[in-house]
Amino acid sequence: MNKRLYLKLILSYLAVGVLGFIFVATVSSRSIYRYLSRQKASALYQEAHALASECSRQYSGTLVSLDAMKPQLAGLAAHLESEIWIMDRYGRVTYDTCGDSGHVGRTFEDFDPAATMTMNNYRFQDFHDSFREPVLTASAPITGRFSTYGYVLIHMPESVVLQSRYDLLNIVYVAYLAVFLLSLLVLLTFQLTVYLPIRKITRAANEYASGNLTYRLNFHSSDELGYLANTLDYMAMELYNSEEYQKKFIANVSHDFRSPLTSIKGYIEAMLDGTIPPENQERYLNIVISETERLNKLTESLLTLNSLDEKGQQLVMTDFDINQVIKNTCATFEGSCSAKGITVDLTFSDKALLVHGDMGKIQQVIYNLVDNAIKFSHHESVIWIEAYDQHEKIFVSVKDSGIGIPKNCTGKIWERFYKTDLSRGKDKKGTGLGLSITKEIIQAHNENIDVISTEGVGTEFIFTLQRAAGDLS
């Protein structure tokens, strides 16, 4: 089997991994940048107002020295990675935590505190060309006695936000890589539980297609693939058995047709060439007729089996009295029974036992069972036929005290053309199809038939029929 399916899976897996990484990197980068910007803006806004409140306590109407606050401002600036300005009311920078920046003493006449005092309205800008990169600026007024004396401005470079974003993205990338590597377990699981079983099943299908029906998967699993594999195994076994059965069936049919045809051909040739004199021809013509009847019976049996095998075979279902059918059928064997001195004992649990079924086919079942009992019964013996009702079913039993069936043969008697060695000696005219036909008919009625036999003692066949609805009590 080629590996195109597996290759497609690997390529799809890698493609999903790469595209997923690009998606995560893009979406995460933008989302983290917006989140950090908003968080930093909020933090700067709060710190600016806290500082402004602190500075307000240092003012008493006029500016005073901020030397006492410089360590605090420097520490806060280092912590925020920002630059903190103190600006007077005229826009002049009076203090800068980055003392060598050159901003101290610089006046921003166009400084608009309203543009930097809103927490939710933030943006990175160069703040009047004062920085080499965009900065996030938050400001708060220094007030006292209902007057504004100056402003606290905190400038955070965009690089601080970007560095924080890179740090978080690295965590996201590592987590994604870990998840991606762990997902390889899914691929491994797929290979072990899906891909390899499919390869085995495909190989088995190729073996079956090439005619090797003895190939077995030996697949042990309770999932859907295991069910499929076991189904294929069962199918192959059934096909193999069917093929073997067909070969055996053809061989049996050929044998059973060849024997009477050989006899007929031999006797007719002998009469034509004078080997059999005219005065003896009548005797051999009767033998020819007997062999012809045997061929006719075999042909009828094969046609019956063929009709039962057809899908959708319709039974003519009616309600009838099984007692009367048994009586009528037994009457046809009066001559055979008289010839062997056999007595038929009929026992019915009621005067009339109404059943629901195909009367013609059920009559054939009884005929086959009685005929079989007569063939294998001893002279001057008894055949017991009984019909009785039990649990909404009608049971019919045909029992003889004949030669019985060997224990190792009871499971094979339903096979077509099967004959035990004993039956071949007793019944050379049998076709070996009677019991097969019987079982097919009973199964077509969705009923059961069973056999109880002891070699040298006798045999009993018991089958069930559905009791007629109008006869239920």
Short mmCIF file of C-alpha atoms in Angstrom, two decimals:
data_model
loop_
_atom_site.label_atom_id
_atom_site.label_comp_id
_atom_site.label_asym_id
_atom_site.label_seq_id
_atom_site.Cartn_x
_atom_site.Cartn_y
_atom_site.Cartn_z
CA MET A 1 0.00 0.00 0.00
CA ASN A 2 1.42 3.41 -0.88
CA LYS A 3 1.80 6.08 1.75
CA ARG A 4 -0.11 8.86 0.10
CA LEU A 5 -2.70 8.95 2.87
CA TYR A 6 -0.04 9.14 5.56
CA LEU A 7 1.92 11.77 3.58
CA LYS A 8 -1.23 13.86 3.20
CA LEU A 9 -1.79 13.62 6.93
CA ILE A 10 1.81 14.71 7.71
CA LEU A 11 1.63 17.61 5.27
CA SER A 12 -1.75 18.66 6.62
CA TYR A 13 -0.41 18.45 10.15
CA LEU A 14 2.63 20.60 9.29
CA ALA A 15 0.48 23.07 7.35
CA VAL A 16 -1.89 23.44 10.28
CA GLY A 17 1.09 23.88 12.59
CA VAL A 18 2.69 26.61 10.47
CA LEU A 19 -0.56 28.43 9.75
CA GLY A 20 -1.51 28.13 13.41
CA PHE A 21 1.80 29.63 14.44
CA ILE A 22 1.38 32.53 12.00
CA PHE A 23 -2.15 33.12 13.25
CA VAL A 24 -1.15 32.94 16.90
CA ALA A 25 1.87 35.19 16.32
CA THR A 26 -0.15 37.79 14.44
CA VAL A 27 -3.21 37.83 16.64
CA SER A 28 -1.26 37.49 19.87
CA SER A 29 1.18 40.26 18.92
CA ARG A 30 -1.58 42.74 18.20
CA SER A 31 -3.70 41.72 21.16
CA ILE A 32 -0.79 41.83 23.59
CA TYR A 33 0.36 45.21 22.24
CA ARG A 34 -3.11 46.71 22.73
CA TYR A 35 -3.44 45.13 26.16
CA LEU A 36 -0.03 46.34 27.37
CA SER A 37 -0.60 49.83 25.97
CA ARG A 38 -3.91 50.09 27.77
CA GLN A 39 -2.42 48.67 30.98
CA LYS A 40 0.63 50.96 30.87
CA ALA A 41 -1.55 53.99 30.12
CA SER A 42 -3.72 53.18 33.11
CA ALA A 43 -0.70 52.69 35.35
CA LEU A 44 0.91 55.96 34.18
CA TYR A 45 -2.33 57.85 34.70
CA GLN A 46 -2.66 56.57 38.27
CA GLU A 47 1.00 57.21 39.11
CA ALA A 48 0.84 60.73 37.61
CA HIS A 49 -2.16 61.63 39.79
CA ALA A 50 -0.53 60.06 42.85
CA LEU A 51 2.59 62.13 42.26
CA ALA A 52 0.55 65.24 41.61
CA SER A 53 -1.25 64.74 44.92
CA GLU A 54 2.08 64.28 46.65
CA CYS A 55 3.48 67.40 45.01
CA SER A 56 0.39 69.40 45.95
CA ARG A 57 1.36 69.00 49.58
CA GLN A 58 4.72 70.61 48.78
CA TYR A 59 3.06 73.78 47.53
CA SER A 60 1.67 76.60 49.60
CA GLY A 61 0.60 78.92 46.88
CA THR A 62 4.08 79.20 45.33
CA LEU A 63 6.64 76.71 44.07
CA VAL A 64 9.10 75.36 46.63
CA SER A 65 12.15 73.08 46.35
CA LEU A 66 11.44 69.47 45.35
CA ASP A 67 14.74 68.09 46.63
CA ALA A 68 12.93 65.96 49.19
CA MET A 69 10.90 64.22 46.44
CA LYS A 70 13.73 63.68 43.97
CA PRO A 71 14.73 60.22 45.33
CA GLN A 72 11.10 59.12 45.17
CA LEU A 73 10.70 60.44 41.64
CA ALA A 74 13.93 58.82 40.49
CA GLY A 75 12.97 55.46 41.99
CA LEU A 76 9.51 55.59 40.43
CA ALA A 77 10.97 56.56 37.05
CA ALA A 78 13.37 53.62 37.18
CA HIS A 79 10.54 51.29 38.19
CA LEU A 80 8.26 52.47 35.36
CA GLU A 81 11.19 52.68 32.92
CA SER A 82 9.93 56.16 32.16
CA GLU A 83 10.97 59.80 32.38
CA ILE A 84 9.17 62.05 34.88
CA TRP A 85 8.89 65.82 34.43
CA ILE A 86 7.71 68.50 36.78
CA MET A 87 6.33 71.40 34.80
CA ASP A 88 5.13 74.80 36.08
CA ARG A 89 1.89 76.43 35.07
CA TYR A 90 3.57 78.19 32.14
CA GLY A 91 4.76 75.00 30.51
CA ARG A 92 8.40 75.23 31.63
CA VAL A 93 10.12 72.02 32.73
CA THR A 94 11.49 72.60 36.26
CA TYR A 95 12.61 69.02 36.96
CA ASP A 96 13.47 65.95 34.89
CA THR A 97 14.44 62.57 36.35
CA CYS A 98 16.79 62.23 33.37
CA GLY A 99 18.91 65.22 34.30
CA ASP A 100 21.13 65.15 31.20
CA SER A 101 18.31 65.14 28.71
CA GLY A 102 18.41 68.91 28.27
CA HIS A 103 14.71 69.35 28.92
CA VAL A 104 15.05 71.26 32.18
CA GLY A 105 14.31 74.91 31.58
CA ARG A 106 12.60 74.25 28.29
CA THR A 107 9.23 75.89 27.88
CA PHE A 108 6.38 74.27 25.92
CA GLU A 109 4.11 77.19 25.16
CA ASP A 110 1.70 75.06 23.17
CA PHE A 111 1.42 72.45 25.92
CA ASP A 112 -2.19 71.32 26.23
CA PRO A 113 -2.72 69.34 29.45
CA ALA A 114 -6.16 68.21 28.27
CA ALA A 115 -4.50 66.13 25.54
CA THR A 116 -2.66 63.94 28.05
CA MET A 117 -4.97 63.82 31.04
CA THR A 118 -7.53 61.28 29.74
CA MET A 119 -6.86 57.66 30.74
CA ASN A 120 -8.94 56.05 27.97
CA ASN A 121 -7.68 58.33 25.22
CA TYR A 122 -4.02 57.51 24.88
CA ARG A 123 -1.62 57.31 21.99
CA PHE A 124 2.09 57.19 21.34
CA GLN A 125 3.60 60.45 20.09
CA ASP A 126 6.92 62.29 20.12
CA PHE A 127 5.62 65.03 22.51
CA HIS A 128 6.61 68.09 20.59
CA ASP A 129 9.70 66.43 19.05
CA SER A 130 11.21 65.95 22.51
CA PHE A 131 12.04 62.25 22.13
CA ARG A 132 13.68 60.09 19.49
CA GLU A 133 10.86 57.51 19.63
CA PRO A 134 7.16 57.70 20.33
CA VAL A 135 6.24 57.89 23.97
CA LEU A 136 3.10 57.31 25.99
CA THR A 137 2.48 60.44 28.08
CA ALA A 138 0.26 60.82 31.12
CA SER A 139 -0.11 64.09 33.01
CA ALA A 140 -1.82 65.30 36.15
CA PRO A 141 -2.23 68.84 37.52
CA ILE A 142 -0.58 70.00 40.71
CA THR A 143 -3.28 72.00 42.48
CA GLY A 144 -3.76 73.82 45.69
CA ARG A 145 -6.08 76.48 47.00
CA PHE A 146 -8.28 75.93 43.91
CA SER A 147 -5.41 76.90 41.62
CA THR A 148 -3.10 74.96 39.32
CA TYR A 149 0.58 75.45 40.02
CA GLY A 150 2.06 72.96 37.63
CA TYR A 151 1.92 69.50 36.16
CA VAL A 152 3.45 66.08 36.60
CA LEU A 153 4.23 64.36 33.28
CA ILE A 154 5.35 60.74 32.94
CA HIS A 155 6.73 59.71 29.55
CA MET A 156 7.09 55.98 28.78
CA PRO A 157 8.94 55.03 25.56
CA GLU A 158 7.16 52.70 23.19
CA SER A 159 10.19 50.38 23.36
CA VAL A 160 9.21 49.50 26.95
CA VAL A 161 5.82 48.27 25.75
CA LEU A 162 7.41 46.47 22.82
CA GLN A 163 9.91 44.72 25.08
CA SER A 164 7.13 43.57 27.38
CA ARG A 165 5.25 42.35 24.33
CA TYR A 166 8.29 40.37 23.16
CA ASP A 167 8.64 38.79 26.59
CA LEU A 168 5.01 37.68 26.61
CA LEU A 169 5.19 36.54 23.00
CA ASN A 170 8.16 34.34 23.83
CA ILE A 171 6.05 32.65 26.49
CA VAL A 172 3.23 32.20 23.95
CA TYR A 173 5.65 30.77 21.37
CA VAL A 174 7.14 28.32 23.85
CA ALA A 175 3.66 27.24 24.95
CA TYR A 176 2.56 26.82 21.33
CA LEU A 177 5.67 24.77 20.54
CA ALA A 178 5.02 22.57 23.57
CA VAL A 179 1.41 22.03 22.51
CA PHE A 180 2.55 21.34 18.95
CA LEU A 181 5.04 18.74 20.12
CA LEU A 182 2.48 17.17 22.43
CA SER A 183 0.07 16.99 19.51
CA LEU A 184 2.54 14.61 17.89
CA LEU A 185 1.07 12.06 20.27
CA VAL A 186 -2.19 12.42 18.35
CA LEU A 187 -0.33 11.69 15.13
CA LEU A 188 1.35 8.68 16.71
CA THR A 189 -1.98 7.47 18.04
CA PHE A 190 -3.50 7.87 14.58
CA GLN A 191 -0.69 5.85 13.06
CA LEU A 192 -1.08 3.03 15.56
CA THR A 193 -4.88 2.92 15.77
CA VAL A 194 -5.98 4.01 12.30
CA TYR A 195 -3.26 4.06 9.66
CA LEU A 196 -1.61 0.69 10.39
CA PRO A 197 -4.98 -1.12 10.79
CA ILE A 198 -6.14 0.40 7.49
CA ARG A 199 -2.97 -0.92 5.84
CA LYS A 200 -3.70 -4.39 7.21
CA ILE A 201 -7.30 -4.23 6.05
CA THR A 202 -6.24 -3.00 2.60
CA ARG A 203 -3.73 -5.82 2.29
CA ALA A 204 -6.39 -8.33 3.30
CA ALA A 205 -8.80 -6.87 0.73
CA ASN A 206 -6.12 -7.25 -1.96
CA GLU A 207 -5.56 -10.86 -0.91
CA TYR A 208 -9.29 -11.58 -1.10
CA ALA A 209 -9.52 -9.85 -4.48
CA SER A 210 -6.72 -12.06 -5.79
CA GLY A 211 -8.59 -15.18 -4.66
CA ASN A 212 -6.74 -15.96 -1.44
CA LEU A 213 -9.80 -16.41 0.77
CA THR A 214 -7.81 -18.28 3.44
CA TYR A 215 -5.91 -15.10 4.42
CA ARG A 216 -6.81 -13.95 7.92
CA LEU A 217 -6.33 -10.52 9.50
CA ASN A 218 -6.04 -11.68 13.13
CA PHE A 219 -7.03 -8.17 14.17
CA HIS A 220 -7.85 -7.77 17.86
CA SER A 221 -9.73 -4.55 18.54
CA SER A 222 -13.19 -3.62 19.72
CA ASP A 223 -13.48 -0.33 17.83
CA GLU A 224 -15.01 0.35 14.40
CA LEU A 225 -11.86 -0.75 12.54
CA GLY A 226 -11.80 -3.96 14.55
CA TYR A 227 -15.42 -4.55 13.62
CA LEU A 228 -14.61 -3.89 9.96
CA ALA A 229 -11.63 -6.26 10.07
CA ASN A 230 -13.67 -9.01 11.73
CA THR A 231 -16.44 -8.47 9.20
CA LEU A 232 -13.95 -8.86 6.34
CA ASP A 233 -12.59 -12.02 7.96
CA TYR A 234 -16.10 -13.39 8.31
CA MET A 235 -16.94 -12.43 4.72
CA ALA A 236 -13.81 -14.18 3.42
CA MET A 237 -14.59 -17.27 5.47
CA GLU A 238 -18.16 -17.35 4.18
CA LEU A 239 -16.98 -16.88 0.60
CA TYR A 240 -14.45 -19.65 1.06
CA ASN A 241 -17.09 -21.96 2.55
CA SER A 242 -19.48 -20.99 -0.24
CA GLU A 243 -16.85 -21.78 -2.85
CA GLU A 244 -16.09 -25.11 -1.20
CA TYR A 245 -19.80 -25.82 -0.94
CA GLN A 246 -20.32 -25.06 -4.61
CA LYS A 247 -17.53 -27.44 -5.55
CA LYS A 248 -18.99 -30.11 -3.30
CA PHE A 249 -22.50 -29.38 -4.55
CA ILE A 250 -21.48 -29.75 -8.20
CA ALA A 251 -19.57 -32.94 -7.41
CA ASN A 252 -22.59 -34.42 -5.60
CA VAL A 253 -25.03 -33.40 -8.32
CA SER A 254 -22.73 -34.82 -10.97
CA HIS A 255 -22.39 -38.09 -9.04
CA ASP A 256 -26.12 -38.44 -8.38
CA PHE A 257 -26.96 -37.73 -12.01
CA ARG A 258 -24.16 -39.83 -13.46
CA SER A 259 -25.11 -43.06 -11.65
CA PRO A 260 -28.69 -43.39 -12.98
CA LEU A 261 -27.70 -42.09 -16.41
CA THR A 262 -24.95 -44.72 -16.61
CA SER A 263 -27.43 -47.41 -15.64
CA ILE A 264 -30.03 -46.21 -18.18
CA LYS A 265 -27.43 -45.96 -20.95
CA GLY A 266 -26.01 -49.40 -20.14
CA TYR A 267 -29.35 -51.18 -20.09
CA ILE A 268 -30.60 -49.55 -23.31
CA GLU A 269 -27.34 -50.35 -25.15
CA ALA A 270 -27.52 -53.92 -23.88
CA MET A 271 -31.07 -54.25 -25.23
CA LEU A 272 -30.11 -52.71 -28.56
CA ASP A 273 -27.11 -54.97 -29.15
CA GLY A 274 -28.98 -58.08 -28.02
CA THR A 275 -27.03 -58.67 -24.81
CA ILE A 276 -30.35 -58.59 -22.98
CA PRO A 277 -32.76 -60.97 -24.73
CA PRO A 278 -36.28 -59.77 -25.55
CA GLU A 279 -37.87 -61.95 -22.89
CA ASN A 280 -35.87 -60.11 -20.14
CA GLN A 281 -36.25 -56.62 -21.53
CA GLU A 282 -39.39 -55.82 -19.53
CA ARG A 283 -37.52 -56.32 -16.26
CA TYR A 284 -34.71 -53.97 -17.28
CA LEU A 285 -37.13 -51.44 -18.73
CA ASN A 286 -38.74 -51.26 -15.27
CA ILE A 287 -35.27 -50.58 -13.85
CA VAL A 288 -34.81 -47.81 -16.44
CA ILE A 289 -38.15 -46.30 -15.40
CA SER A 290 -37.11 -46.48 -11.75
CA GLU A 291 -33.84 -44.68 -12.50
CA THR A 292 -35.76 -42.09 -14.53
CA GLU A 293 -38.07 -41.48 -11.57
CA ARG A 294 -34.97 -41.08 -9.39
CA LEU A 295 -33.62 -38.43 -11.78
CA ASN A 296 -37.01 -36.70 -11.82
CA LYS A 297 -37.15 -36.70 -8.01
CA LEU A 298 -33.62 -35.29 -7.81
CA THR A 299 -34.50 -32.55 -10.31
CA GLU A 300 -37.65 -31.61 -8.40
CA SER A 301 -35.68 -31.45 -5.15
CA LEU A 302 -33.09 -29.15 -6.73
CA LEU A 303 -35.84 -26.90 -8.08
CA THR A 304 -37.46 -26.79 -4.63
CA LEU A 305 -34.17 -25.81 -3.00
CA ASN A 306 -33.60 -23.17 -5.65
CA SER A 307 -37.02 -21.63 -5.01
CA LEU A 308 -36.35 -21.59 -1.26
CA ASP A 309 -32.97 -19.91 -1.82
CA GLU A 310 -34.46 -17.07 -3.84
CA LYS A 311 -34.66 -13.82 -1.91
CA GLY A 312 -38.15 -12.58 -1.31
CA GLN A 313 -39.60 -16.09 -1.59
CA GLN A 314 -43.26 -15.67 -0.70
CA LEU A 315 -45.06 -18.26 1.38
CA VAL A 316 -48.78 -18.73 0.95
CA MET A 317 -49.75 -18.29 4.59
CA THR A 318 -53.12 -19.61 5.70
CA ASP A 319 -54.72 -21.12 8.81
CA PHE A 320 -55.17 -24.89 8.59
CA ASP A 321 -55.56 -27.96 10.78
CA ILE A 322 -52.17 -29.64 11.17
CA ASN A 323 -53.87 -32.83 12.41
CA GLN A 324 -55.66 -33.29 9.09
CA VAL A 325 -52.48 -32.60 7.11
CA ILE A 326 -50.62 -35.26 9.11
CA LYS A 327 -53.41 -37.78 8.54
CA ASN A 328 -53.57 -37.13 4.81
CA THR A 329 -49.80 -37.33 4.44
CA CYS A 330 -49.52 -40.58 6.37
CA ALA A 331 -52.24 -42.10 4.17
CA THR A 332 -49.92 -41.81 1.15
CA PHE A 333 -47.42 -44.15 2.84
CA GLU A 334 -49.89 -46.96 3.43
CA GLY A 335 -48.26 -49.18 0.80
CA SER A 336 -44.70 -48.55 2.06
CA CYS A 337 -45.71 -49.21 5.64
CA SER A 338 -47.55 -52.43 4.71
CA ALA A 339 -44.52 -53.71 2.81
CA LYS A 340 -42.32 -53.41 5.93
CA GLY A 341 -45.02 -54.14 8.49
CA ILE A 342 -44.63 -50.68 10.02
CA THR A 343 -47.38 -49.22 12.20
CA VAL A 344 -47.92 -45.45 12.43
CA ASP A 345 -49.15 -44.22 15.83
CA LEU A 346 -50.81 -40.79 15.68
CA THR A 347 -51.31 -38.74 18.86
CA PHE A 348 -52.98 -35.31 18.93
CA SER A 349 -53.50 -33.16 22.01
CA ASP A 350 -56.77 -31.84 20.60
CA LYS A 351 -59.25 -32.77 17.89
CA ALA A 352 -58.12 -29.84 15.77
CA LEU A 353 -54.86 -27.87 16.04
CA LEU A 354 -54.99 -24.79 13.86
CA VAL A 355 -51.63 -23.41 12.71
CA HIS A 356 -50.59 -20.46 10.54
CA GLY A 357 -48.28 -21.33 7.64
CA ASP A 358 -47.89 -22.50 4.06
CA MET A 359 -49.92 -25.71 4.06
CA GLY A 360 -48.31 -27.12 0.91
CA LYS A 361 -44.77 -26.66 2.20
CA ILE A 362 -45.58 -27.93 5.69
CA GLN A 363 -47.11 -31.01 4.07
CA GLN A 364 -43.80 -31.50 2.23
CA VAL A 365 -41.94 -31.25 5.56
CA ILE A 366 -44.12 -33.96 7.12
CA TYR A 367 -43.79 -36.09 3.97
CA ASN A 368 -39.99 -35.87 4.07
CA LEU A 369 -39.80 -36.72 7.78
CA VAL A 370 -42.21 -39.67 7.53
CA ASP A 371 -40.49 -40.95 4.39
CA ASN A 372 -37.13 -40.71 6.18
CA ALA A 373 -38.52 -42.56 9.22
CA ILE A 374 -39.89 -45.39 7.08
CA LYS A 375 -36.60 -45.80 5.19
CA PHE A 376 -34.51 -46.24 8.33
CA SER A 377 -37.02 -48.16 10.47
CA HIS A 378 -36.80 -51.90 11.03
CA HIS A 379 -39.50 -54.26 9.84
CA GLU A 380 -42.45 -54.71 12.15
CA SER A 381 -41.65 -51.48 14.04
CA VAL A 382 -43.65 -48.41 15.05
CA ILE A 383 -43.42 -44.77 13.97
CA TRP A 384 -44.85 -42.29 16.47
CA ILE A 385 -46.22 -38.97 15.19
CA GLU A 386 -47.44 -36.47 17.73
CA ALA A 387 -48.85 -32.92 17.58
CA TYR A 388 -49.44 -30.84 20.69
CA ASP A 389 -49.71 -27.20 21.72
CA GLN A 390 -47.44 -25.41 24.16
CA HIS A 391 -46.80 -21.69 24.79
CA GLU A 392 -48.68 -20.44 21.70
CA LYS A 393 -46.73 -22.88 19.53
CA ILE A 394 -47.70 -26.15 17.94
CA PHE A 395 -45.05 -28.88 18.23
CA VAL A 396 -44.94 -31.76 15.72
CA SER A 397 -42.82 -34.83 16.48
CA VAL A 398 -41.90 -37.72 14.16
CA LYS A 399 -40.14 -40.53 16.00
CA ASP A 400 -38.91 -43.93 14.85
CA SER A 401 -37.08 -46.85 16.44
CA GLY A 402 -34.74 -47.40 13.53
CA ILE A 403 -30.98 -47.48 13.11
CA GLY A 404 -30.45 -43.92 14.46
CA ILE A 405 -27.82 -41.39 13.47
CA PRO A 406 -24.20 -41.49 14.66
CA LYS A 407 -23.46 -38.73 17.18
CA ASN A 408 -20.79 -37.14 14.98
CA CYS A 409 -23.25 -36.88 12.09
CA THR A 410 -26.25 -35.17 13.72
CA GLY A 411 -24.90 -31.71 12.89
CA LYS A 412 -24.32 -32.60 9.23
CA ILE A 413 -27.63 -34.19 8.29
CA TRP A 414 -29.03 -30.79 7.25
CA GLU A 415 -26.31 -30.32 4.63
CA ARG A 416 -27.32 -30.80 1.04
CA PHE A 417 -26.45 -34.20 -0.42
CA TYR A 418 -25.10 -35.36 2.92
CA LYS A 419 -25.60 -39.04 3.61
CA THR A 420 -24.20 -41.09 6.47
CA ASP A 421 -22.57 -44.41 5.60
CA LEU A 422 -25.49 -46.20 7.22
CA SER A 423 -28.01 -44.31 5.12
CA ARG A 424 -26.13 -45.12 1.91
CA GLY A 425 -26.52 -48.78 2.67
CA LYS A 426 -30.20 -48.48 3.48
CA ASP A 427 -31.26 -45.80 1.03
CA LYS A 428 -29.48 -45.97 -2.29
CA LYS A 429 -32.35 -44.12 -3.94
CA GLY A 430 -32.21 -41.12 -1.61
CA THR A 431 -31.04 -37.76 -2.91
CA GLY A 432 -29.65 -36.42 0.34
CA LEU A 433 -31.78 -33.28 -0.10
CA GLY A 434 -34.90 -34.14 1.90
CA LEU A 435 -33.71 -32.86 5.28
CA SER A 436 -32.12 -29.80 3.67
CA ILE A 437 -35.45 -28.92 2.09
CA THR A 438 -37.21 -29.58 5.38
CA LYS A 439 -34.99 -27.20 7.32
CA GLU A 440 -35.20 -24.50 4.63
CA ILE A 441 -39.01 -24.60 4.78
CA ILE A 442 -39.13 -24.43 8.58
CA GLN A 443 -36.65 -21.54 8.67
CA ALA A 444 -38.68 -19.73 6.01
CA HIS A 445 -41.54 -19.84 8.53
CA ASN A 446 -39.20 -18.38 11.20
CA GLU A 447 -39.61 -21.57 13.20
CA ASN A 448 -37.20 -24.22 14.54
CA ILE A 449 -36.52 -27.89 13.89
CA ASP A 450 -34.33 -30.18 15.97
CA VAL A 451 -33.24 -33.80 16.00
CA ILE A 452 -32.67 -36.24 18.87
CA SER A 453 -31.06 -39.50 17.87
CA THR A 454 -29.23 -42.43 19.39
CA GLU A 455 -27.43 -44.86 17.13
CA GLY A 456 -29.15 -48.24 17.20
CA VAL A 457 -32.14 -46.88 19.15
CA GLY A 458 -33.98 -44.44 16.90
CA THR A 459 -34.44 -40.84 15.81
CA GLU A 460 -36.94 -38.10 16.66
CA PHE A 461 -37.47 -34.91 14.66
CA ILE A 462 -39.38 -32.07 16.35
CA PHE A 463 -40.42 -28.81 14.68
CA THR A 464 -42.60 -25.89 15.70
CA LEU A 465 -45.35 -23.92 13.97
CA GLN A 466 -47.12 -20.70 14.86
CA ARG A 467 -50.53 -21.32 16.34
CA ALA A 468 -53.33 -19.67 14.39
CA ALA A 469 -54.48 -16.37 15.91
CA GLY A 470 -58.12 -17.46 16.01
CA ASP A 471 -57.20 -20.57 17.95
CA LEU A 472 -55.40 -18.76 20.82
CA SER A 473 -57.11 -19.27 24.16
#
